[in-house]
Every structure is written in C-alpha cells, then in structure tokens.
Amino acid sequence: GLAGLTAAVDLRAAGWDVAVLEARDRVGGRVLTLHEPFSGDQYAEAGGESIDDNHTAIQALARRYRLALAHRPADKLERAAVFDKGERSSLGALLEQNGSATTIGYLGFDQALIDVAGGLDPEHPERAAHAAELDSRSLEDFLAEQHLTDAAAFLVRTDYRGNYNAELSGVSLLFAAQQAVVDENLSEAGVETMRIAGGNQRLPEAMAKALGDRVVLGAAVTRISQQSWGVRVSAGSRSYDAAHVVLAVPPPPLRRIAFDPALPGAVADMVDHLRLGSALKVSRQYTRRFWIPEGLSGFTVTDLPFAVGWEATDSQPVTESGPGILTQFVTGDAAAAGAKLADRKRIASFGAQLDRVYPEGVASATSRRSTMAWADEPFTGGGYAVFAPGQFVPFWPVLRAPHGRMWFAGEHTETLAGYMESAVRSGHRVAGSIGRPPRA
C-alpha cells in the first residue's frame, strides 16, 4: 500500500537497500481502481477515494510521478440530495426548512469537538489532562449532549458514521476530538476536492515501478524474528534479513504472523483489539447522468442503510447527457451486515435502496455494477482503523513508537487518520525516524 511504498521510496533515497513484501498479486492495498465492468473508459474507486486541499503529501507524490490531479465540482455538497422519511429534497432545502437551529447545530458540531478537545496536542493526545475521561466516552454520548434538532442530529450522525466507518457508539470521543483538531483549519470547500486522474491506483503502481524488483508480490509474511543483529522476515519459503522491518499493514493481518520473541503485552493488545471499521462500496453505471438536469450533484445523504453516496465520475471527462457512475459508501452496522452477503445479493440489496432515492434513474441503470466489502478482503479485514472508547490512550503511543527493530506505519498511525494522505504521511514519518544507514 501507500504507506509501505512511501517508506521504501524514502529509505532507498536515504541509502538503504529495501524489499517490499506484498501478500497480494497487486500493489495498492486499500487503493483499488475498478475499470471493469464499466464502459466508456469510466471507472470507480473501490477503496481510498478523495484528496482534500490540505493533503499535501499525496499531492507532492502525484507531482513527483507526473500524475495529474482531477478536480471534483466545488458545489457537490450544496447540490446534494437528502432522502429522509421517504421524502427527497436537497441539503440546502432541508437546512432552510428546519430553521437556523438545525444549520447551526449541524455546522457547529465540529467546533464543539474542538472545544471539548481543550487544546490537546494531536501528536500526543494521550497526554492531555482529560485524555482518559474523553477516551472513556463515545462520540454518540457527546452527540446526545448537544441537544440538536432531529434534522441536525440526522445529518451529524450520517456524516460522522461515514467519516469513521463505524457507528458513533463505537468511536472514542478522544479520537474524534483529535481528528477535529487536526483538520480545524480546513474549510468545507476544501474537503474531497480531488482524485488522481485515471484512477488513484496509478500512484502506487508508479511507485512500485520505480522500485522495480524490490517489490515482491505474493509474499505473505508468516514470521518475524528479532535478533541481536536485526530482523529475519519469513514469507513463504523465503527469508529476508534486514536491519529494520516496517509493518505497513492494518492490525487484522498482523494477527496471522508469528513473532519471535512474542510481542510485548501492550503491543499484543493493540494488534489483537484495534479493529478496522466496516466499509463497503457498491457502484452502478447509468447510460446518462440523470441527476445533473435536476440540479443535483449525485452526492446523496439518506436515512436508508447505505446512508451516503456520490458520483464516482465527477472528476472524469463526462458530458451532462452522457454516462456516469454512482457509488454508495456503506459503513457501520449496515456494512457489517452487507459484507456477509454474496456480491450479487449485496449489489441488489443496496441498489434497491438507491432506486428508492432516485426512481427516475431506474430506466437508465445498466447491468455494469461492482462491489467491494473490505471486511472480506483477507489481507485487510475492514475499512480503516477506528479507536473504540477506552482504546486511544493505551494504543496510540504503541503505534507511534519503535519496538526493537519494528516500526508501525499506515493510516491508523497518523494524527490525520483514515485517508490515503494518512498512509503517505506515515511512510515519510517512519522512514525519517529510521534515518540513514550506518557507515561501513
């Protein structure tokens, strides 16, 4: 994935010899662009999707590998459709109809999180005077205390469930407060503004090409042994001896690896209990972008199980009357249930929900549909990391520190969590901490 490839590129530039061991038959990790089964050179992202204006690390990598950034419409949220209690309106209309209290409550929730953070240091949130108290509470607890209107609570719950790919009751308030502080200066207009032109997977593929034969596919790691001289990493029938090992994978796959000596208690607890949220996608291609003449952007917020969706093709070359793809991003309990369905049943189930929102689109819907449930992907085990109440204080320092010759990298190890940007930043951070090789 992007974390491991970034670390490898940086370490190689610093003078190290590197090997990137990838369990799959492709690079990219949770970045996966699906060109099939779609027609007309259109595609959808099965995993990591959007780039914010302040995601400067991934933008710099794109420039380095001469990959263009494609911009999404600036007014996509203003033209979002909202489906609630069987009725469809626009986001603007919903806020207007429900009065200023709804608008203030919805737009002010993030500031409320910043206020409760109380000036915590995002690099060391566990050191805040009130860290343990915030960590013991859930984001749902905090939402209940805000006394929002029903409409504002609906929008906040839908928004933040998507942000954390989990029900709010399963999210540590300390974690949510840290994330709010990290993105405090990002305006709503700067959120989800870009994708990599031609598909996000082009970036890890370009990085792997630059690394050449240092990237080994189909090499699932089974054992890591720390010695006085370094580490020995076993993958299949091969072993690799190294000075350091960067574990650029989420916790679930680490549970399959034998560690010698056994991981210390705090590290083992993190590996065993830090989970990835439930996230899946269902994408469908239409013969025409029926939502555009209606003044809608394709962005969708609903009280149905799928909750949110958007146009996958709004950064691709399209015409108003031409084909387009809508993607449903399903998180939380609905995603956990959806992951248990066979692909065909999952596509049908969530597609029927989308048809309720956009009945006028049924006539232009095609059979070109895709789905990805990351909980079913054996080398991932879920969407992206979510710290449950009581986990952030003990797990955060474990993720950020070296353990002998082992280092953790990945989106879950960064102050900004859950993004492609997070993975890239983690690779830079770990490589910078390792530094240059010792002189012979």
Short mmCIF file of N, CA and C in Angstrom, two decimals, residues 187 289 298 378:
data_model
loop_
_atom_site.label_atom_id
_atom_site.label_comp_id
_atom_site.label_asym_id
_atom_site.label_seq_id
_atom_site.Cartn_x
_atom_site.Cartn_y
_atom_site.Cartn_z
N SER A 187 -11.50 24.28 5.46
CA SER A 187 -12.87 24.70 5.23
C SER A 187 -13.65 23.58 4.54
N ARG A 289 -26.37 10.72 -17.00
CA ARG A 289 -26.28 11.32 -15.67
C ARG A 289 -27.59 12.07 -15.39
N GLY A 298 -25.27 14.27 -7.49
CA GLY A 298 -25.02 12.84 -7.29
C GLY A 298 -24.65 12.52 -5.86
N PRO A 378 -8.92 -10.68 2.54
CA PRO A 378 -8.16 -11.38 3.59
C PRO A 378 -6.94 -10.65 4.11
#
